[in-house]
Amino acid sequence: LAIKGVKKVVQISSGVAVIAEHFWAAKKGLDALSISWDEGPNKDLDNESIFTSFATALSENKDITASENGDAVQALKTAAKSIEAIYTVPYQAHACMEPMNATADVRADGCDIYVGTQNQTSTQKTAMRLTGLPEEKVKVHTTYLGGGFGRRGEQDFIIDAVECSQALGAPVTVIWTREEDVKNDQYRPATYNELRGGVDANGKIIAWQHRIAGPSILARRSASAVSSSLDVTSLEGASNIPYDFANRQVSYAMVNPPVPVGFWRSVGSSQNAYITECFFDELAALAGRDPLVARLQLLENHPRHAGVLQLAAEQADWGKPAPAGRARGIAVAEAFRGWAAQVAEVSIERGRVRVHRITCAVDCGMIVNPDTIHAQIESAVVYGLTACLKGAITIAGGTVEQSNFDNYPLLRIDECPEINVHIVDSTEPPGGIGEPGVPPVAPAVANAVFALTGKPVRSLPLRL
């Protein structure tokens, strides 16, 4: 309160808020506070214990079959060659360019909220619950997002704004710092994956088993997700893998550590496409098959997957030698009724992966505005490369270790590859395009590194 401009210090449901005339006064006031925290029952939580809990769930056979055909277990026993692998992905922050913020004006006769939100209905209902006002008295004024990616559908920063306005009895704009944003995200789930695959004497993939352990996004939103122990968002990109394997089994063990998780651009497909597409390349290598040819032979019943694969491969000169010191990797995925394939061309420079070019082919049905499609795919590639090469949220001592772009870095301009986007001309109904460009990024890059080094990439972010 001794800081010039500070008006009030209040306790709200998420902690302590300093209300001031402007942001800098509020920030200085917050820095001046001395707060004693009860660290709670999770003060010893760390990454090792989290991933141990995932692995334990699978070792104790707590996974439930989500999709199955044939007998993968028996086929693995009779396969001419087989391989086993463990894949892991870390928690990921959204890292929106504009940290979370919202303005609330709570009065006795109404409430107005000015916010960049992806979820107007929940925002209105949140304010109704906190204020006791009826629906017609709560108005949501939607502004630009400043970046969303699923993060701005959450309600935590909305609650902050409403409670602060109630405490002051005046309009209040809540602005999180970058550190608050990174440390208090609703993260993309980390997962632990056990995979087994087998090929016959002719080099055909005949067995596929994928066991997933990780947290559920829907568990805090949907009673049905908890009761069934299956979360469709944890399984998308895995249970609906398009390849026509004669014997396939995909299962899931729901393990919910006390780390908040939420929707992240392309949701489950963002990590599952990396896992499945990279393991596919391992099986193709085991069989001595070209990764593109091996895929196409198993996609006869999935022409839209095959179509984008063929277009991306053609435009990227697949089958022709890559420039000296480089290799190419390919991947395909479907998300939100949009199909995307990508070919990444990479090299290794000074011990680090350098992505030179990514060729993208997309099929989102009927085209309305091609410029929008290009922009969405280009942004998806940049977003996906950040997650592939850099991003990881880690837990130690019950808290998030990362806090800003120094230890949660984003892709920089000089690291951005050439991005070429090719759109399939289609008369099918329009599908999604904001999400489908992310899933193929990491596996295309990782498969290129596998082709270059002979060593599969089984964990992210990608480290040599």
XYZ file of C-alpha atoms in Angstrom:
464
model
C 0.000 0.000 0.000
C 3.032 2.286 0.323
C 3.619 2.048 -3.438
C 2.260 5.110 -5.226
C -0.844 4.222 -7.229
C -1.779 1.085 -5.259
C -5.430 1.228 -4.193
C -6.103 -2.078 -2.465
C -4.641 -5.487 -1.652
C -7.229 -8.284 -1.590
C -7.329 -12.022 -1.162
C -9.179 -13.760 -3.981
C -9.820 -17.446 -4.605
C -6.589 -17.918 -6.575
C -4.356 -16.039 -4.128
C -3.613 -12.342 -3.617
C -4.335 -9.440 -5.976
C -2.891 -5.923 -5.913
C -5.249 -3.356 -7.425
C -3.659 -0.119 -8.606
C -4.157 2.789 -10.977
C -1.997 1.167 -13.640
C -0.122 -2.043 -14.340
C 3.348 -0.962 -13.218
C 2.124 0.222 -9.834
C 0.273 -3.073 -9.365
C 3.400 -5.034 -10.361
C 5.620 -3.085 -7.950
C 3.035 -3.514 -5.224
C 2.891 -7.245 -5.841
C 6.693 -7.472 -5.704
C 6.652 -5.652 -2.367
C 4.283 -8.145 -0.752
C 5.517 -10.702 1.743
C 3.270 -13.741 1.456
C 3.387 -16.934 3.483
C 2.054 -19.826 1.421
C 0.760 -23.177 2.526
C 2.511 -25.362 -0.040
C -0.137 -28.049 0.330
C 0.031 -31.814 -0.147
C 1.802 -31.621 -3.521
C 4.914 -29.753 -2.439
C 7.175 -32.694 -3.331
C 5.669 -33.367 -6.756
C 8.210 -33.598 -9.574
C 8.577 -34.869 -13.125
C 10.115 -38.157 -12.083
C 7.234 -39.079 -9.788
C 4.692 -38.059 -12.445
C 6.167 -40.251 -15.172
C 6.717 -43.076 -12.678
C 2.987 -42.987 -11.939
C 2.272 -43.256 -15.684
C 4.625 -46.211 -16.147
C 3.254 -47.929 -13.028
C -0.310 -47.711 -14.338
C 0.714 -49.642 -17.445
C 2.865 -52.148 -15.572
C -0.156 -52.873 -13.368
C -2.373 -53.235 -16.458
C -4.704 -50.410 -15.508
C -5.190 -49.439 -19.146
C -8.542 -50.005 -20.834
C -8.875 -50.997 -24.486
C -10.177 -48.073 -26.536
C -10.105 -49.594 -30.021
C -9.181 -53.017 -31.345
C -9.321 -55.313 -34.324
C -7.769 -58.726 -34.806
C -5.392 -60.006 -32.099
C -2.340 -57.790 -31.772
C -0.875 -59.735 -28.851
C -0.942 -63.035 -30.718
C 0.279 -61.446 -33.970
C 3.301 -60.037 -32.157
C 4.238 -63.549 -31.054
C 4.221 -64.854 -34.635
C 5.806 -61.819 -36.339
C 9.009 -62.375 -38.286
C 10.434 -59.222 -36.707
C 9.145 -57.033 -33.907
C 10.128 -53.921 -32.026
C 9.191 -52.258 -28.732
C 9.537 -48.588 -27.830
C 8.652 -46.123 -25.105
C 7.655 -42.628 -26.221
C 7.122 -39.666 -23.904
C 5.896 -36.113 -24.376
C 6.143 -33.313 -21.795
C 3.599 -30.834 -20.525
C 3.350 -27.845 -22.873
C 2.332 -24.250 -22.135
C 0.269 -22.262 -24.620
C 2.576 -19.220 -24.459
C 0.055 -16.843 -26.030
C 1.766 -13.610 -27.066
C -0.699 -11.647 -24.948
C -0.706 -12.981 -21.350
C -4.106 -13.699 -19.799
C -6.194 -10.598 -19.123
C -9.800 -9.545 -18.716
C -11.814 -6.508 -17.611
C -14.845 -6.890 -15.347
C -17.335 -4.248 -14.245
C -19.518 -5.737 -11.513
C -22.431 -3.619 -10.246
C -25.547 -4.312 -8.254
C -27.627 -4.136 -11.428
C -25.324 -5.932 -13.858
C -21.936 -7.197 -14.923
C -19.988 -6.438 -18.086
C -16.913 -8.436 -19.060
C -14.526 -7.326 -21.798
C -12.279 -10.203 -22.785
C -10.645 -12.090 -25.620
C -12.304 -15.439 -25.031
C -12.877 -18.659 -26.935
C -15.777 -19.534 -24.645
C -18.362 -16.788 -24.254
C -21.003 -19.095 -22.764
C -18.787 -20.345 -19.930
C -17.571 -16.788 -19.304
C -21.152 -15.622 -18.838
C -22.003 -18.579 -16.594
C -18.876 -18.002 -14.497
C -19.877 -14.397 -13.866
C -23.449 -15.440 -13.087
C -22.190 -17.941 -10.501
C -19.860 -15.446 -8.827
C -22.247 -12.490 -8.788
C -25.613 -14.189 -8.415
C -26.918 -12.102 -11.304
C -29.365 -13.543 -13.857
C -28.304 -14.304 -17.418
C -29.774 -11.149 -18.942
C -27.723 -8.986 -16.549
C -24.336 -10.426 -17.527
C -22.890 -9.265 -20.847
C -19.703 -10.542 -22.493
C -17.962 -8.169 -24.898
C -15.541 -10.165 -27.059
C -12.225 -8.530 -27.979
C -9.306 -9.891 -30.002
C -7.579 -12.868 -28.403
C -3.897 -11.984 -28.554
C -3.427 -15.705 -29.190
C -5.734 -18.442 -27.959
C -4.844 -22.046 -28.909
C -7.407 -23.348 -26.394
C -6.044 -21.350 -23.451
C -8.610 -18.562 -23.697
C -11.475 -20.946 -23.241
C -10.470 -21.311 -19.580
C -12.081 -19.374 -16.749
C -9.296 -18.769 -14.204
C -8.440 -15.257 -15.375
C -12.147 -14.439 -15.734
C -12.655 -15.362 -12.087
C -9.743 -13.092 -11.110
C -11.302 -10.106 -12.891
C -14.806 -10.600 -11.480
C -13.570 -11.109 -7.919
C -11.278 -8.072 -8.092
C -14.113 -5.884 -9.399
C -16.345 -7.146 -6.589
C -13.647 -6.365 -4.025
C -13.080 -2.812 -5.281
C -16.665 -2.012 -6.254
C -15.408 -0.608 -9.559
C -14.271 -1.788 -12.991
C -10.961 -3.666 -12.857
C -8.640 -4.882 -15.603
C -6.674 -7.964 -14.583
C -3.348 -8.423 -16.383
C -1.141 -11.418 -15.737
C 2.620 -11.093 -16.111
C 4.429 -13.475 -18.430
C 5.687 -15.362 -15.371
C 2.167 -15.760 -14.010
C 1.009 -16.898 -17.432
C 3.674 -19.610 -17.848
C 3.455 -20.864 -14.268
C -0.350 -20.958 -14.124
C -1.327 -22.416 -17.480
C -3.705 -25.279 -18.201
C -1.028 -27.376 -19.877
C -1.098 -29.830 -22.743
C -0.980 -33.244 -21.052
C 2.273 -35.106 -20.654
C 1.983 -38.791 -21.591
C 3.894 -42.052 -21.394
C 3.457 -44.524 -24.261
C 4.406 -48.171 -24.703
C 4.357 -49.384 -28.308
C 4.921 -52.781 -29.897
C 4.823 -53.610 -33.563
C 5.598 -56.519 -35.820
C 6.164 -57.270 -39.503
C 5.850 -60.535 -41.427
C 8.432 -62.191 -43.644
C 7.292 -60.063 -46.613
C 7.849 -56.793 -44.727
C 4.176 -56.090 -44.120
C 3.209 -54.531 -40.792
C 0.874 -57.068 -39.192
C 0.715 -55.999 -35.527
C 0.311 -52.676 -33.734
C -0.117 -52.172 -30.002
C -0.210 -48.729 -28.399
C -0.693 -48.272 -24.646
C -1.110 -44.706 -23.371
C -0.905 -43.425 -19.798
C -1.562 -39.809 -18.903
C -3.973 -37.230 -17.528
C -7.459 -36.463 -18.781
C -8.508 -33.022 -19.965
C -12.172 -33.951 -19.720
C -11.959 -35.364 -16.190
C -12.380 -31.911 -14.617
C -15.200 -31.059 -17.011
C -17.149 -34.256 -17.574
C -18.345 -36.896 -15.124
C -18.777 -39.337 -18.007
C -15.059 -39.165 -18.829
C -14.181 -40.179 -15.281
C -16.829 -42.881 -15.040
C -15.775 -44.517 -18.313
C -12.034 -44.052 -17.596
C -11.637 -43.134 -21.276
C -11.024 -39.608 -22.502
C -11.565 -39.201 -26.243
C -9.242 -36.189 -26.306
C -6.410 -38.350 -24.940
C -7.024 -40.942 -27.626
C -7.592 -38.889 -30.777
C -4.795 -39.489 -33.238
C -4.161 -42.908 -31.666
C -7.413 -44.867 -31.434
C -8.427 -43.591 -34.885
C -5.069 -44.251 -36.546
C -5.949 -44.654 -40.241
C -3.674 -47.522 -41.230
C -5.401 -50.816 -42.022
C -3.403 -53.046 -39.693
C -4.783 -56.577 -39.541
C -4.137 -56.638 -35.804
C -4.343 -53.461 -33.759
C -4.942 -52.602 -30.101
C -4.973 -49.130 -28.525
C -5.523 -48.691 -24.788
C -5.501 -45.899 -22.231
C -4.822 -45.591 -18.509
C -6.153 -42.387 -16.974
C -3.657 -41.017 -14.439
C -4.329 -37.515 -13.136
C -1.402 -35.899 -11.313
C -2.265 -32.555 -9.652
C -1.085 -30.545 -12.676
C -3.862 -28.622 -14.469
C -4.312 -29.697 -18.087
C -6.405 -28.195 -20.848
C -7.030 -27.987 -24.571
C -3.898 -27.141 -26.597
C -3.925 -26.534 -30.319
C -5.113 -29.783 -32.018
C -5.508 -31.419 -28.562
C -4.746 -35.176 -28.444
C -3.639 -35.394 -32.062
C -0.819 -32.948 -31.335
C 1.090 -35.542 -29.318
C -0.400 -38.799 -30.596
C 0.435 -38.088 -34.243
C 4.066 -37.597 -33.214
C 4.088 -40.910 -31.366
C 2.253 -43.001 -33.962
C 3.897 -41.503 -37.057
C 7.392 -41.874 -35.616
C 6.793 -45.462 -34.512
C 5.415 -46.177 -37.989
C 8.749 -45.075 -39.441
C 10.537 -47.393 -37.018
C 8.441 -50.290 -38.296
C 9.002 -49.275 -41.918
C 12.754 -49.264 -41.277
C 12.489 -52.667 -39.595
C 10.744 -53.960 -42.716
C 13.179 -52.219 -45.077
C 10.350 -50.229 -46.668
C 10.170 -46.632 -47.887
C 8.082 -44.731 -45.316
C 5.800 -43.211 -47.963
C 5.218 -46.476 -49.821
C 4.566 -48.321 -46.558
C 1.941 -45.762 -45.583
C 0.153 -45.702 -48.908
C -0.146 -49.488 -48.953
C -2.128 -49.310 -45.694
C -4.333 -46.355 -46.660
C -6.492 -47.858 -49.399
C -9.601 -47.138 -47.342
C -8.486 -43.618 -46.404
C -8.172 -41.677 -49.665
C -7.936 -38.237 -48.054
C -4.921 -39.281 -45.977
C -3.380 -40.815 -49.091
C -4.195 -37.734 -51.162
C -2.368 -35.252 -48.942
C 0.550 -37.650 -48.517
C 1.014 -37.979 -52.260
C 0.711 -34.232 -52.838
C 3.187 -33.336 -50.088
C 5.651 -35.984 -51.283
C 5.426 -34.820 -54.891
C 5.952 -31.156 -54.000
C 8.878 -31.995 -51.697
C 10.674 -34.149 -54.280
C 10.283 -37.261 -52.158
C 12.266 -40.110 -53.679
C 14.941 -37.813 -55.063
C 18.207 -37.337 -53.149
C 18.086 -34.574 -50.549
C 20.770 -31.874 -50.641
C 24.086 -32.952 -49.128
C 23.951 -33.288 -45.367
C 20.154 -33.261 -45.255
C 17.379 -35.821 -44.966
C 13.619 -35.782 -45.325
C 10.877 -37.077 -43.064
C 7.163 -37.462 -43.753
C 4.018 -37.622 -41.623
C 0.247 -37.410 -42.026
C -2.637 -36.779 -39.637
C -6.318 -35.912 -39.478
C -7.715 -33.538 -36.874
C -11.051 -31.743 -36.666
C -12.091 -32.935 -40.117
C -8.993 -31.547 -41.770
C -6.227 -33.701 -43.297
C -2.589 -32.637 -43.445
C 0.680 -34.192 -44.554
C 4.107 -32.642 -44.222
C 7.606 -33.339 -45.428
C 10.433 -31.828 -43.368
C 13.942 -31.357 -44.714
C 16.531 -31.135 -41.939
C 20.237 -31.125 -41.246
C 22.351 -31.139 -38.103
C 24.448 -28.036 -37.559
C 26.791 -27.693 -34.592
C 25.008 -30.484 -32.788
C 21.527 -29.045 -33.285
C 18.677 -29.848 -35.618
C 18.125 -27.291 -38.337
C 14.818 -27.426 -40.208
C 15.322 -25.963 -43.676
C 11.994 -26.570 -45.372
C 8.564 -27.930 -44.573
C 6.243 -28.822 -47.431
C 2.591 -29.052 -46.432
C -0.432 -30.484 -48.190
C -3.867 -29.908 -46.695
C -7.386 -31.094 -47.446
C -10.006 -29.131 -45.533
C -12.843 -29.719 -47.958
C -14.410 -26.865 -49.888
C -12.135 -23.817 -50.002
C -13.565 -20.466 -48.958
C -10.449 -18.313 -48.569
C -7.080 -19.826 -49.532
C -5.164 -17.009 -47.806
C -6.716 -18.051 -44.476
C -5.654 -21.648 -45.092
C -2.071 -20.616 -45.868
C -1.889 -18.412 -42.778
C -3.293 -21.090 -40.475
C -0.912 -23.774 -41.726
C 2.113 -21.475 -41.562
C 1.265 -20.540 -37.985
C 0.648 -24.205 -37.121
C 4.104 -25.123 -38.394
C 5.758 -22.449 -36.250
C 3.681 -23.471 -33.232
C 4.443 -27.158 -33.794
C 8.165 -26.545 -34.278
C 8.348 -24.706 -30.962
C 6.842 -27.734 -29.223
C 9.034 -30.145 -31.170
C 12.377 -28.416 -30.711
C 12.063 -26.311 -27.586
C 9.031 -26.481 -25.329
C 8.821 -28.469 -22.088
C 7.114 -27.633 -18.821
C 8.745 -29.485 -15.936
C 7.697 -29.808 -12.301
C 10.033 -29.695 -9.291
C 9.209 -29.075 -5.642
C 5.510 -28.943 -6.428
C 5.804 -26.023 -8.848
C 6.452 -25.244 -12.493
C 10.142 -24.580 -13.121
C 9.717 -22.407 -16.245
C 8.676 -18.763 -16.020
C 9.455 -16.764 -19.169
C 10.891 -17.045 -22.650
C 14.425 -17.446 -21.296
C 13.584 -20.942 -20.022
C 10.475 -21.629 -22.125
C 11.787 -20.404 -25.496
C 9.808 -20.011 -28.699
C 10.949 -20.522 -32.280
C 12.872 -17.461 -33.454
C 12.685 -15.821 -36.854
C 16.143 -17.022 -37.903
C 15.114 -20.606 -37.055
C 11.930 -20.579 -39.112
C 12.115 -22.815 -42.185
C 10.780 -22.160 -45.643
C 7.106 -23.189 -45.494
C 5.252 -24.204 -48.656
C 1.513 -24.895 -48.470
C -0.434 -26.803 -51.122
C -4.222 -27.107 -50.917
C -6.236 -30.032 -52.246
C -9.049 -28.788 -54.475
C -12.161 -30.407 -53.037
C -15.942 -30.287 -53.160
C -16.297 -32.016 -49.782
C -17.968 -30.045 -46.953
C -15.633 -27.527 -45.282
C -13.619 -28.936 -42.385
C -11.177 -27.592 -39.814
C -7.969 -25.785 -40.682
C -6.880 -24.082 -37.447
C -5.877 -27.395 -35.850
C -4.760 -29.926 -38.531
C -1.452 -28.266 -39.373
C 0.096 -28.941 -35.957
C 0.087 -32.771 -35.616
C 2.359 -33.646 -38.595
C 5.090 -31.134 -37.680
C 6.935 -32.970 -34.910
C 6.841 -36.426 -36.538
C 7.957 -35.099 -39.932
C 10.973 -33.442 -38.297
C 11.698 -36.395 -36.007
C 11.449 -38.848 -38.903
C 13.898 -36.734 -40.895
C 16.318 -36.872 -37.976
C 15.796 -40.662 -37.821
C 16.603 -40.898 -41.537
C 19.698 -38.753 -41.035
C 21.102 -40.409 -37.907
C 19.552 -43.873 -37.826
C 18.378 -43.209 -34.273
C 14.638 -42.831 -33.578
C 13.436 -39.782 -31.663
C 11.311 -41.114 -28.810
C 10.902 -38.077 -26.587
C 10.268 -34.372 -26.978
C 11.571 -31.724 -27.102
C 13.951 -33.162 -29.680
C 17.485 -33.545 -28.347
C 20.343 -35.269 -30.156
